[in-house]
CSV table of C-alpha atoms and ligand atoms in Angstrom, one decimal:
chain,number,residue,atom,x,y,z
H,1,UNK,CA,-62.2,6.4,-40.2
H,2,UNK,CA,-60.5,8.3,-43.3
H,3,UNK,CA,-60.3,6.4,-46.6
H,4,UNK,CA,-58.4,6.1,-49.9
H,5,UNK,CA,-60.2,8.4,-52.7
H,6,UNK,CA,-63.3,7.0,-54.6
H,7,UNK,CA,-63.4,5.6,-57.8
H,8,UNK,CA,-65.7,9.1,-58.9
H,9,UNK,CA,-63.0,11.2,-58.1
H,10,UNK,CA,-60.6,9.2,-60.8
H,11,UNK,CA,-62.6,10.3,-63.9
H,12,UNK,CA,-63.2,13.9,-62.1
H,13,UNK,CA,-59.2,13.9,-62.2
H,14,UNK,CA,-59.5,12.5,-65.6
H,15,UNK,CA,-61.9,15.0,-67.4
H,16,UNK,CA,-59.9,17.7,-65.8
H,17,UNK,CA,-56.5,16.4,-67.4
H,18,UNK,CA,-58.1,15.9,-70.6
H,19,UNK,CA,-59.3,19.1,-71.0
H,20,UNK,CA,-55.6,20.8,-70.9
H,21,UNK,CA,-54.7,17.5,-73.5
H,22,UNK,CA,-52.5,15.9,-70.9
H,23,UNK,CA,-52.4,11.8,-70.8
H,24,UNK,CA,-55.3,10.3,-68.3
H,25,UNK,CA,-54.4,7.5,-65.2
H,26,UNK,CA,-55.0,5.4,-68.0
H,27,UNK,CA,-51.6,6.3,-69.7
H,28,UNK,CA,-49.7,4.1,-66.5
H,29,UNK,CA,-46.1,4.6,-68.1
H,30,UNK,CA,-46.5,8.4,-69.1
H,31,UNK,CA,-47.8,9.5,-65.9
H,32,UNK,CA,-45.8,7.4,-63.8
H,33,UNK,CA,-42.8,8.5,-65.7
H,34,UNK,CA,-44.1,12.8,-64.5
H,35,UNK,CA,-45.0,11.5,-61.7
H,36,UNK,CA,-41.6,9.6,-60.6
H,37,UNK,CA,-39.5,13.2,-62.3
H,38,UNK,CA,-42.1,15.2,-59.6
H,39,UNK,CA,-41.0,12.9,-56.5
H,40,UNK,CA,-36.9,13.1,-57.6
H,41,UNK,CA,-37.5,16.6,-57.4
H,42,UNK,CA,-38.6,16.7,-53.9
H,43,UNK,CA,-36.4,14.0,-53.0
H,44,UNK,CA,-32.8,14.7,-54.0
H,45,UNK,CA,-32.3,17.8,-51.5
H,46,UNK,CA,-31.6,20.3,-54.2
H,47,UNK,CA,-34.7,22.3,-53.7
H,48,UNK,CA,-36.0,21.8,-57.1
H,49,UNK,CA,-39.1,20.4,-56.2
H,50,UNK,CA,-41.1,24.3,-56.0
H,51,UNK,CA,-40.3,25.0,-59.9
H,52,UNK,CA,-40.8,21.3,-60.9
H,53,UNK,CA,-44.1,21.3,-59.2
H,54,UNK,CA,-45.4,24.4,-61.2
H,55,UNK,CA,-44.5,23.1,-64.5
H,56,UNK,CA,-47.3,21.5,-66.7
H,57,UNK,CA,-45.4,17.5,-66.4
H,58,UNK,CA,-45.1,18.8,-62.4
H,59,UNK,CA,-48.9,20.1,-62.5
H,60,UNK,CA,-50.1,16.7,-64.0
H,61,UNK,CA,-48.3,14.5,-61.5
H,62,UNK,CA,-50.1,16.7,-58.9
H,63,UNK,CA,-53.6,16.2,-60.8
H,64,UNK,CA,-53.7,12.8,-60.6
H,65,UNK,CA,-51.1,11.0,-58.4
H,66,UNK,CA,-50.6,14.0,-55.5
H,67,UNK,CA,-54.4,15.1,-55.4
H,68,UNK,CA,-55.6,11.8,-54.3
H,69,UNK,CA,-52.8,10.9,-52.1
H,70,UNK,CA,-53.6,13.8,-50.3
H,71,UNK,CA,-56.6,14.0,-49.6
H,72,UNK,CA,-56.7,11.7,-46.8
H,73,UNK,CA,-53.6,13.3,-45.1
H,74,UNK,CA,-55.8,16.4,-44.4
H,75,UNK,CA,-59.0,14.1,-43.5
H,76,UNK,CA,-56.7,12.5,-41.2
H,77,UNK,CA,-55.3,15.9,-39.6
H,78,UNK,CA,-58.5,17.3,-39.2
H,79,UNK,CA,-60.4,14.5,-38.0
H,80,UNK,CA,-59.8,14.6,-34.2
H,81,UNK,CA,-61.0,18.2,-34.5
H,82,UNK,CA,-64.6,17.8,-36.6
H,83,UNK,CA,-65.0,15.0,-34.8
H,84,UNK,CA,-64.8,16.4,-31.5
H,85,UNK,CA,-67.2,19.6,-33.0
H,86,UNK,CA,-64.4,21.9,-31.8
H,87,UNK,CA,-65.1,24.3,-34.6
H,88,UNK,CA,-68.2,26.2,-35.2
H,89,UNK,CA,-70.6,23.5,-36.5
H,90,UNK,CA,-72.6,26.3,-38.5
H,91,UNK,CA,-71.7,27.8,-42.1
H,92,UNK,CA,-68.0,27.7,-42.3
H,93,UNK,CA,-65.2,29.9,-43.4
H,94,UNK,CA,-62.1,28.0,-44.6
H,95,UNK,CA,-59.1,29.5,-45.6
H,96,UNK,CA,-56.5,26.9,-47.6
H,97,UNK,CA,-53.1,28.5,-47.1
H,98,UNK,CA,-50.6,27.1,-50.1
H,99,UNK,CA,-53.8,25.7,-51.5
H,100,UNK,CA,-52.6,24.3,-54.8
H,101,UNK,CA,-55.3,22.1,-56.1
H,102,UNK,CA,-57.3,22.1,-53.0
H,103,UNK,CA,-56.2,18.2,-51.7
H,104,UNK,CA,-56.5,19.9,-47.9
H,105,UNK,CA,-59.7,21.3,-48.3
H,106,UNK,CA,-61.4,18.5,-49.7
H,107,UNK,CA,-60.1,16.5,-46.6
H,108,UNK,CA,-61.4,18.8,-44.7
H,109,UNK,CA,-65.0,19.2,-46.5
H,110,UNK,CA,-64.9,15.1,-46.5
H,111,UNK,CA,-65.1,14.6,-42.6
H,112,UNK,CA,-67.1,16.9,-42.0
H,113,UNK,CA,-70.0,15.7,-43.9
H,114,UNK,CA,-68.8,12.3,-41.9
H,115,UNK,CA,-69.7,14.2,-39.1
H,116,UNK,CA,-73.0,15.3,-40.4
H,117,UNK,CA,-71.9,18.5,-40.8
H,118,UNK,CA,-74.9,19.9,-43.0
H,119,UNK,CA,-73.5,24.1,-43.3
H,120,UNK,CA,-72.6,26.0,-46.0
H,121,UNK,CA,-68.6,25.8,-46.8
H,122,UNK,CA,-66.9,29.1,-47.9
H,123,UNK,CA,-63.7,28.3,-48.8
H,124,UNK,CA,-60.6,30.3,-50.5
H,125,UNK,CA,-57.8,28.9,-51.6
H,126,UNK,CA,-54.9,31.1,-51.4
H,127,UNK,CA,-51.6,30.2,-53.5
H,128,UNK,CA,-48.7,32.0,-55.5
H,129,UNK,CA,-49.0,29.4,-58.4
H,130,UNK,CA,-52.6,30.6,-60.1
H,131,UNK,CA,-52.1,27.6,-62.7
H,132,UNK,CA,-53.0,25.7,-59.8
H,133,UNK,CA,-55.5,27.8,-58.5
H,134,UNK,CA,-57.2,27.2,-62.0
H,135,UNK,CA,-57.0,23.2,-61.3
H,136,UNK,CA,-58.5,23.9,-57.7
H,137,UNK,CA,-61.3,25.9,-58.9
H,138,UNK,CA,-62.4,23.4,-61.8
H,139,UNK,CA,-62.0,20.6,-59.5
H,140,UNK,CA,-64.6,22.0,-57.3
H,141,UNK,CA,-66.6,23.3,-60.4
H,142,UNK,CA,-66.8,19.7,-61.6
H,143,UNK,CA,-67.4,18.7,-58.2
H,144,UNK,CA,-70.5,20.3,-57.2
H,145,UNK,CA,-70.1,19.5,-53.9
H,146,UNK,CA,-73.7,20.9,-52.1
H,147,UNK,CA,-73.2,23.9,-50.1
H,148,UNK,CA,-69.6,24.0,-51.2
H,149,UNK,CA,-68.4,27.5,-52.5
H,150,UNK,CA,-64.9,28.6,-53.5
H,151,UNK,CA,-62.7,31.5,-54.6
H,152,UNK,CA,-58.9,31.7,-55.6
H,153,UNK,CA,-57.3,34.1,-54.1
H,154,UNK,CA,-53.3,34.7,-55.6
H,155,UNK,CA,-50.8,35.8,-53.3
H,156,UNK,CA,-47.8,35.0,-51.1
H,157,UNK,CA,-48.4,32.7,-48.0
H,158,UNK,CA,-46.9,35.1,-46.0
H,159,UNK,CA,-49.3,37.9,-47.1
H,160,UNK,CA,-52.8,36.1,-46.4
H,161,UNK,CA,-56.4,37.6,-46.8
H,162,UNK,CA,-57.2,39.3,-43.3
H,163,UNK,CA,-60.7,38.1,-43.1
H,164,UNK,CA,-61.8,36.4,-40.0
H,165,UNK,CA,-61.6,32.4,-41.0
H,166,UNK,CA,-63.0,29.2,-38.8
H,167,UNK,CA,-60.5,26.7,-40.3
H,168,UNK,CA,-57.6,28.0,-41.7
H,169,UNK,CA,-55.5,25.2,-43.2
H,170,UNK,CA,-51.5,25.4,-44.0
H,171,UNK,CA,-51.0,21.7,-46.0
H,172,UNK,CA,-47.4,20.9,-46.9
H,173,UNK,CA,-46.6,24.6,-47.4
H,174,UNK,CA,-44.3,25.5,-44.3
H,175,UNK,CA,-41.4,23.2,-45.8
H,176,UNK,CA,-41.4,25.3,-49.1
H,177,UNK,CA,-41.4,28.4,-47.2
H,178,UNK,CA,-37.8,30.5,-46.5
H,179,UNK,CA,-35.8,27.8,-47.1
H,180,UNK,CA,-32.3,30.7,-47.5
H,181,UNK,CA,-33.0,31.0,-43.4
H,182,UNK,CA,-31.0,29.1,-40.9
H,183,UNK,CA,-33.1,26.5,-39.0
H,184,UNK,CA,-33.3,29.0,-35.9
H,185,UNK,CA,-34.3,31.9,-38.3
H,186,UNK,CA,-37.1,29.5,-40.2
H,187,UNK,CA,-38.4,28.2,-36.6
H,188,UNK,CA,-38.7,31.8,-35.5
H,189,UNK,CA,-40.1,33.5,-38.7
H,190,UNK,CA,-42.9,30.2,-38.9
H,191,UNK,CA,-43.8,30.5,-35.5
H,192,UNK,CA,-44.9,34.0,-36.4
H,193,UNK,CA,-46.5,33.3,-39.8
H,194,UNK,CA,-48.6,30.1,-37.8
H,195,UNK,CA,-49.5,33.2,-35.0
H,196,UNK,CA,-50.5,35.0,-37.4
H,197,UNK,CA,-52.6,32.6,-39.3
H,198,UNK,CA,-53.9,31.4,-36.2
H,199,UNK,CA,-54.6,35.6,-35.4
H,200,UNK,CA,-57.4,35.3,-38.4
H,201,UNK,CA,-59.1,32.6,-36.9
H,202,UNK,CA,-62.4,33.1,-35.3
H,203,UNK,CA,-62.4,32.6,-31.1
H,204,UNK,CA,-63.5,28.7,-31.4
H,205,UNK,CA,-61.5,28.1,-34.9
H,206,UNK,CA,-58.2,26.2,-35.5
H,207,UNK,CA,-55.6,26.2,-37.6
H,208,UNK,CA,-54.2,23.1,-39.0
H,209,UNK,CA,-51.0,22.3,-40.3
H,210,UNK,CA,-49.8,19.4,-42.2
H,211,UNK,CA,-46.5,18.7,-43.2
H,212,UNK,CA,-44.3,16.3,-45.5
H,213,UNK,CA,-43.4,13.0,-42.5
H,214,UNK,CA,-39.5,13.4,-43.7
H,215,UNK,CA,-37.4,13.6,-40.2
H,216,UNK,CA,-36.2,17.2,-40.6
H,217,UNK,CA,-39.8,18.6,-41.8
H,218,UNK,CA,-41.4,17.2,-38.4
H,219,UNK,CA,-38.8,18.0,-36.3
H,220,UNK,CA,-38.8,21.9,-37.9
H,221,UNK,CA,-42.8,21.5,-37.2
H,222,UNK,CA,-42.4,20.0,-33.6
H,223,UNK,CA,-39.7,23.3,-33.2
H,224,UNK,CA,-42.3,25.8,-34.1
H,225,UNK,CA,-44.7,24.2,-31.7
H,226,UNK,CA,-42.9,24.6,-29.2
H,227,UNK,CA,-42.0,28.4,-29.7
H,228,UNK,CA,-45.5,28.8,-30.2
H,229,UNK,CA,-46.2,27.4,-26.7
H,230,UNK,CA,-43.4,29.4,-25.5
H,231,UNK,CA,-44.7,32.6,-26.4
H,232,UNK,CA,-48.1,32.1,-25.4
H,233,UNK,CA,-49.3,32.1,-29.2
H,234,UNK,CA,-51.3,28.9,-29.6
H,235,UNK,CA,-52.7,26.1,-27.8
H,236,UNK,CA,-52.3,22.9,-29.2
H,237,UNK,CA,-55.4,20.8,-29.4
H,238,UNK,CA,-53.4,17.8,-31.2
H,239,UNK,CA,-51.7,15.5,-32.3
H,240,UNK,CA,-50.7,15.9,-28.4
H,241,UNK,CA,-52.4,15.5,-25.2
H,242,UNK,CA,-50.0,17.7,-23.3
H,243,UNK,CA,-48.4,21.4,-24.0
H,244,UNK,CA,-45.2,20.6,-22.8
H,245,UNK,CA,-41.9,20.6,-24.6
H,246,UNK,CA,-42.1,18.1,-27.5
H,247,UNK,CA,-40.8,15.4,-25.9
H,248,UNK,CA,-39.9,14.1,-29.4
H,249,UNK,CA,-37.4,16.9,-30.4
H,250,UNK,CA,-35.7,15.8,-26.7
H,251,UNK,CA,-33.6,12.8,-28.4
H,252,UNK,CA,-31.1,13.8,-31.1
H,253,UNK,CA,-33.2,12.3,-34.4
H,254,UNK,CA,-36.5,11.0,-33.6
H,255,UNK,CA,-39.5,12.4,-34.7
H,256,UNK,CA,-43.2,12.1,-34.3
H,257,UNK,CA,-45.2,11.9,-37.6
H,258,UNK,CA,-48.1,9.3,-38.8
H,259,UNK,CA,-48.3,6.4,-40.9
H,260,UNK,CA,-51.9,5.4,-41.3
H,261,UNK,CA,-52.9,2.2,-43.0
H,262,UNK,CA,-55.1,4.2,-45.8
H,263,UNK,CA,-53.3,2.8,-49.4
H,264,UNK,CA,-53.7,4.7,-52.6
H,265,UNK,CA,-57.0,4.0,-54.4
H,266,UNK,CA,-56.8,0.8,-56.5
H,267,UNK,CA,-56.9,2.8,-60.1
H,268,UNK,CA,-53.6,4.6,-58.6
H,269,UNK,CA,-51.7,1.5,-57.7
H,270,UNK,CA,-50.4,0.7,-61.2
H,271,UNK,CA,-49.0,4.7,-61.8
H,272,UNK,CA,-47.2,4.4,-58.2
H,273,UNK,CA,-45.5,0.9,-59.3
H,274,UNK,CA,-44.6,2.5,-62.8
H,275,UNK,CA,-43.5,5.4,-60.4
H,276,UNK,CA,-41.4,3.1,-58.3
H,277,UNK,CA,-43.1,4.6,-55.1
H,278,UNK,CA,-44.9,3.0,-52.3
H,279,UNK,CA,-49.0,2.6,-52.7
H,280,UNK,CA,-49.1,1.2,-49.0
H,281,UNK,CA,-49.7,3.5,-46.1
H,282,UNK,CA,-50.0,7.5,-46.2
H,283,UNK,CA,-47.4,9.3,-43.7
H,284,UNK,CA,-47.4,12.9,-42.5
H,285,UNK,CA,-47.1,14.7,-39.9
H,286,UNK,CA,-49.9,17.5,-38.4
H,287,UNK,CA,-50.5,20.3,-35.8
H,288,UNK,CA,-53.5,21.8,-34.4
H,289,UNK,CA,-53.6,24.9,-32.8
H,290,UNK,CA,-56.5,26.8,-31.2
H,291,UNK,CA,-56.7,30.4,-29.9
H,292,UNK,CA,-58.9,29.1,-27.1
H,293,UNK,CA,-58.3,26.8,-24.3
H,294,UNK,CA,-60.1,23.8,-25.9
H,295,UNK,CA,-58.2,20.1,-26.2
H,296,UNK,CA,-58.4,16.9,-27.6
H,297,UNK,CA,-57.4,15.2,-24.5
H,298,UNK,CA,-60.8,16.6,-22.6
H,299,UNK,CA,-63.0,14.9,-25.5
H,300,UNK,CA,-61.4,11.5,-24.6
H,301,UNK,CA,-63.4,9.7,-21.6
H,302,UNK,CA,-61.4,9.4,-18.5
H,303,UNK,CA,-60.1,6.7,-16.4
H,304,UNK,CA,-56.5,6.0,-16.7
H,305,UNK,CA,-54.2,8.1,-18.1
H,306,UNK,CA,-54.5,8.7,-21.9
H,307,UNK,CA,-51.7,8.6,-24.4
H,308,UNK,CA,-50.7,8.1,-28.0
H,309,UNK,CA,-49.2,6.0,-29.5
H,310,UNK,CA,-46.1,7.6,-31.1
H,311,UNK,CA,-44.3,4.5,-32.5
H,312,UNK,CA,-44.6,1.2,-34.3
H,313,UNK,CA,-45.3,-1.6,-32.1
H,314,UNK,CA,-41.2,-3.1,-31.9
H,315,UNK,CA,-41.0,-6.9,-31.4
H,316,UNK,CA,-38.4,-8.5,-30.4
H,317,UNK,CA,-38.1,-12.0,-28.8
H,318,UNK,CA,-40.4,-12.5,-25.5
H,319,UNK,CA,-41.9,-9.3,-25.8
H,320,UNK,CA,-43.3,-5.8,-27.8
H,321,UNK,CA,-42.9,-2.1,-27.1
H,322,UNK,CA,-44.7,1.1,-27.7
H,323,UNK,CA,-43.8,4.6,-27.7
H,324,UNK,CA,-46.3,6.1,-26.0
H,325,UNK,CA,-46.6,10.3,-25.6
H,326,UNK,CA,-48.8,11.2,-23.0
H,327,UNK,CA,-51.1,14.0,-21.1
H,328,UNK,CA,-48.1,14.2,-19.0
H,329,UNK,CA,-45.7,15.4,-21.5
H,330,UNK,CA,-43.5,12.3,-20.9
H,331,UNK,CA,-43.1,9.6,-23.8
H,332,UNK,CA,-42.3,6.2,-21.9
H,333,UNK,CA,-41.4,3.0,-23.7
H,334,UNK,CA,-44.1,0.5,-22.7
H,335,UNK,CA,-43.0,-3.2,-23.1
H,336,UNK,CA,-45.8,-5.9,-22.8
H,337,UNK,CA,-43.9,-9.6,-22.2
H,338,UNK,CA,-45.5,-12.2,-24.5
H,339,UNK,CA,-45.9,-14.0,-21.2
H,340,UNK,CA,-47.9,-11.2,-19.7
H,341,UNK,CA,-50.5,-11.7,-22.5
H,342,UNK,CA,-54.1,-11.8,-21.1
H,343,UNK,CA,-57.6,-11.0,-22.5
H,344,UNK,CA,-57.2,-7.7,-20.8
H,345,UNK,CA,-54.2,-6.6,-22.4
H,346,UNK,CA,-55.1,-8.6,-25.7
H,347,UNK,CA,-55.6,-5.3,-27.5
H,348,UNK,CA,-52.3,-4.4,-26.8
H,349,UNK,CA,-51.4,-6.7,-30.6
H,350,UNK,CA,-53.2,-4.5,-32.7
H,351,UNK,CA,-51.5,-1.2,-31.3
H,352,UNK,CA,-51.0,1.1,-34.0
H,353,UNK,CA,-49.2,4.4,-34.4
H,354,UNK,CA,-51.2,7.3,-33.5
H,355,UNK,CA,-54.1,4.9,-31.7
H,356,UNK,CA,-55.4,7.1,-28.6
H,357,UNK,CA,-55.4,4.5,-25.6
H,358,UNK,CA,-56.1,4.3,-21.7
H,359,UNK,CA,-53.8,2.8,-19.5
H,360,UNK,CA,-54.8,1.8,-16.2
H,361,UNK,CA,-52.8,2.1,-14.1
H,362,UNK,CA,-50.9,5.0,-15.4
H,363,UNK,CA,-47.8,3.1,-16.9
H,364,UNK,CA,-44.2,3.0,-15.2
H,365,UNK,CA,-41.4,3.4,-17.6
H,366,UNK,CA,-41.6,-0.5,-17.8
H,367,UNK,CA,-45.1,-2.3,-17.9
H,368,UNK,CA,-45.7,-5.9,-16.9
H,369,UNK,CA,-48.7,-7.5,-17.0
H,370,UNK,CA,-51.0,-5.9,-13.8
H,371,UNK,CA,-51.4,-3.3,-16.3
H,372,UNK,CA,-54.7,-3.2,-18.2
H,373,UNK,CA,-55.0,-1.6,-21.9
H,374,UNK,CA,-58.5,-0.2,-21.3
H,375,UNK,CA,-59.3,1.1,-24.8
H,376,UNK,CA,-57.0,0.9,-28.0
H,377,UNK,CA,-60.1,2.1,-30.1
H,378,UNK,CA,-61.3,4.8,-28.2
H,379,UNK,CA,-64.5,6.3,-29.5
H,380,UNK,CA,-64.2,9.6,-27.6
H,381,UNK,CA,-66.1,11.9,-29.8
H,382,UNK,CA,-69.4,10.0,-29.6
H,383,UNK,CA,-71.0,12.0,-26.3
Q,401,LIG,C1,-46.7,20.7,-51.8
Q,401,LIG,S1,-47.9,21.8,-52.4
Q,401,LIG,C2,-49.2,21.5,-51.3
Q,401,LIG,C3,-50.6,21.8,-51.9
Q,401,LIG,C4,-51.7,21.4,-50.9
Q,401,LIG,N1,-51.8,22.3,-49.8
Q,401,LIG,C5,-51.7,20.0,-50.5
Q,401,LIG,O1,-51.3,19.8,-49.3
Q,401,LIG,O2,-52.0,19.1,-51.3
Q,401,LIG,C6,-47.3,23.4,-51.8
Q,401,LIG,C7,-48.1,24.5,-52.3
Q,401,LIG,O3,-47.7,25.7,-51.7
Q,401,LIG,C8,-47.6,26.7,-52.7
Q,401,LIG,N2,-46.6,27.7,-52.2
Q,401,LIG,C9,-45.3,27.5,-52.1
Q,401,LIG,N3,-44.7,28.7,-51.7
Q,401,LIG,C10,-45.7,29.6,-51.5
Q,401,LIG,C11,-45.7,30.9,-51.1
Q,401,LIG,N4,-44.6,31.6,-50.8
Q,401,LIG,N5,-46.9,31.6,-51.1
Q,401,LIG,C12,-48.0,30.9,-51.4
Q,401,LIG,N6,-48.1,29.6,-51.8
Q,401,LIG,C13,-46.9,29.0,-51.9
Q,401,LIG,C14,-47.2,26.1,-53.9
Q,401,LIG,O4,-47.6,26.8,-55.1
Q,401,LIG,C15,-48.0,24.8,-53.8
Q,401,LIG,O5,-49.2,24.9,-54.4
């Protein structure tokens, strides 16, 4: 289960902002001040964020607020995959796509020594901003992470090194890409820079992409999915258990993203108050595609049909609902009365979005009580 940073990698951070003289996580009002500039910029829709994020007040923020927070978004997207072993479990090449100071890799790099992972780890990060290329490689330097070895390549995401890669990772990237296109050109021009990315994988690698959880992003990332599937590019190994259409993108606004319960490290909560911004929760939202034929939904034991859970739990007087996306492709609303409670179903009040469960019987667009939650916590990747 993915967790917040810690508490070595705050004076890691540190030492690395006091080398270029900037104020440490120590300095609460000074960096939450950069920090809460960095987070208008991405937030006030007049693309600003791109420049503002290069800059040495935009680089800091990054250092120590961004880096940390992010960490455990690309844990979290590539979790289902290490933990599953559907990537070669042997040395490992790892391209970071829009690296910037490396938050996906070390995500990455984290669950898999979770997983017992024990290989050598030959990552480049690949970015057009080599001032954060520099923070990424002294981050690792500092690091010494055994087995761990890293070059910076510099160069434009749409122009990546050619090499043959196991995990290639694209982390928060896509939204900063070709934002002059219209939404039909950007869909189309991602799809093929994700087919190509996917194209320098090796036959049992995966590409995974993470992305901001902001309506539009996800709905632009659920978009390219789909053309992907369209065109016979990719298969999709998750977030979904099913390659149809995202049924997500079906109703006019919704969305399909995460919000796990992983809070910012303790030493960060003080610079995200002094930032005005949330500590609680990380959202984002992720994709992972395969070359191969090889899904998260056959690593999950059978019996029932399997779905996730795409919602929060929604309670209203005399009973809760789910949304629920499923192997089918469909994603029913599943109420549970509060009369219909039972030991059996009891699991059903700790539903939480993105849970993989069982339902048997397969659910009908309305649930009552004869139906059983099997398995909220599925441990599907211990065969
Ligand atoms: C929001 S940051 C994400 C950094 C990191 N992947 C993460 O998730 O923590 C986006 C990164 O993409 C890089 N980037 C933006 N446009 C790029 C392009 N056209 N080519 C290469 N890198 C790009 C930026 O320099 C920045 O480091």
């Amino acid at each position: 289960m993915t967790s917040s940073l810690d508490e070595s990698w705050r004076s890691l951070l540190d030492a690395v902002a006091e080398e270029r003289r900037w104020p440490t996580s120590t300095a609460v009002a000074r960096v939450g001040a950069k920090v809460a500039a960095l987070s208008a910029a991405y937030n006030d829709g007049e693309g600003r964020a791109p420049a503002a994020a290069r800059e040495s007040d935009g680089l800091l923020a990054r250092l120590l607020f961004s880096f940390p927070r992010d960490v455990p978004k690309g844990a979290a997207a590539a979790g289902e995959l290490v933990r599953a072993r559907a990537i070669p479990w042997g040395p490992l090449k790892v391209l970071d796509v829009g690296a910037g100071l490396g938050a996906m890799t070390w995500g990455l790099v984290r669950e898999l020594g979770d997983a017992g992972h024990e290989g050598a780890i030959d990552v480049t990060f690949f970015d057009d901003d080599a001032a954060a290329l520099k923070l990424a490689l002294r981050i690792a330097e500092l690091k010494k992470h055994p087995g761990l070895r890293v070059r910076a390549v510099h160069g434009s995401a749409h122009q990546a090194p050619k090499q043959v890669f196991d995990v290639v990772i694209a982390g928060q990237v896509l939204s900063e890409l070709d934002r002059e296109l219209t939404p039909e050109e950007r869909v189309t021009r991602h799809r093929d820079l994700l087919a190509s990315l996917l194209g320098r994988t090796s036959p049992e690698g995966a590409l995974v992409v993470v992305e901001p959880a902001l309506r539009d992003r996800t709905r632009h990332l659920h978009a390219v999915r789909d053309a992907l599937l369209e065109a016979g590019q990719a298969r999709v190994f998750a977030p979904c258990l099913h390659e149809a259409p995202c049924p997500a993108l079906a109703t006019h606004g919704d969305w399909c993203h995460e919000d796990r319960s992983i809070d910012l490290p303790d030493w960060l909560r003080p610079v995200a108050r002094a930032a005005g911004l949330r500590w609680e929760g990380l959202t984002f939202s992720y994709l992972v595609l395969k070359k191969e034929d090889r899904r998260l939904i056959r690593a999950l034991p059978g019996g029932g049909v399997r779905l996730r859970v795409v919602s929060d739990r929604i309670v209203t007087k005399g009973k809760s609902e789910v949304l629920l996306c499923g192997e089918d492709g469909l994603r029913p609303k599943v109420t549970r009365l509060d009369r219909s409670r039972s030991e059996a179903n009891a699991r059903w009040d700790r539903l939480h979005r993105g849970d993989l469960i069982a339902i048997d019987p397969p659910p009908a667009p309305r649930v009552e009580s004869e139906n059983r939650v099997l398995s909220i916590d599925v441990e599907p990747f211990s065969q």
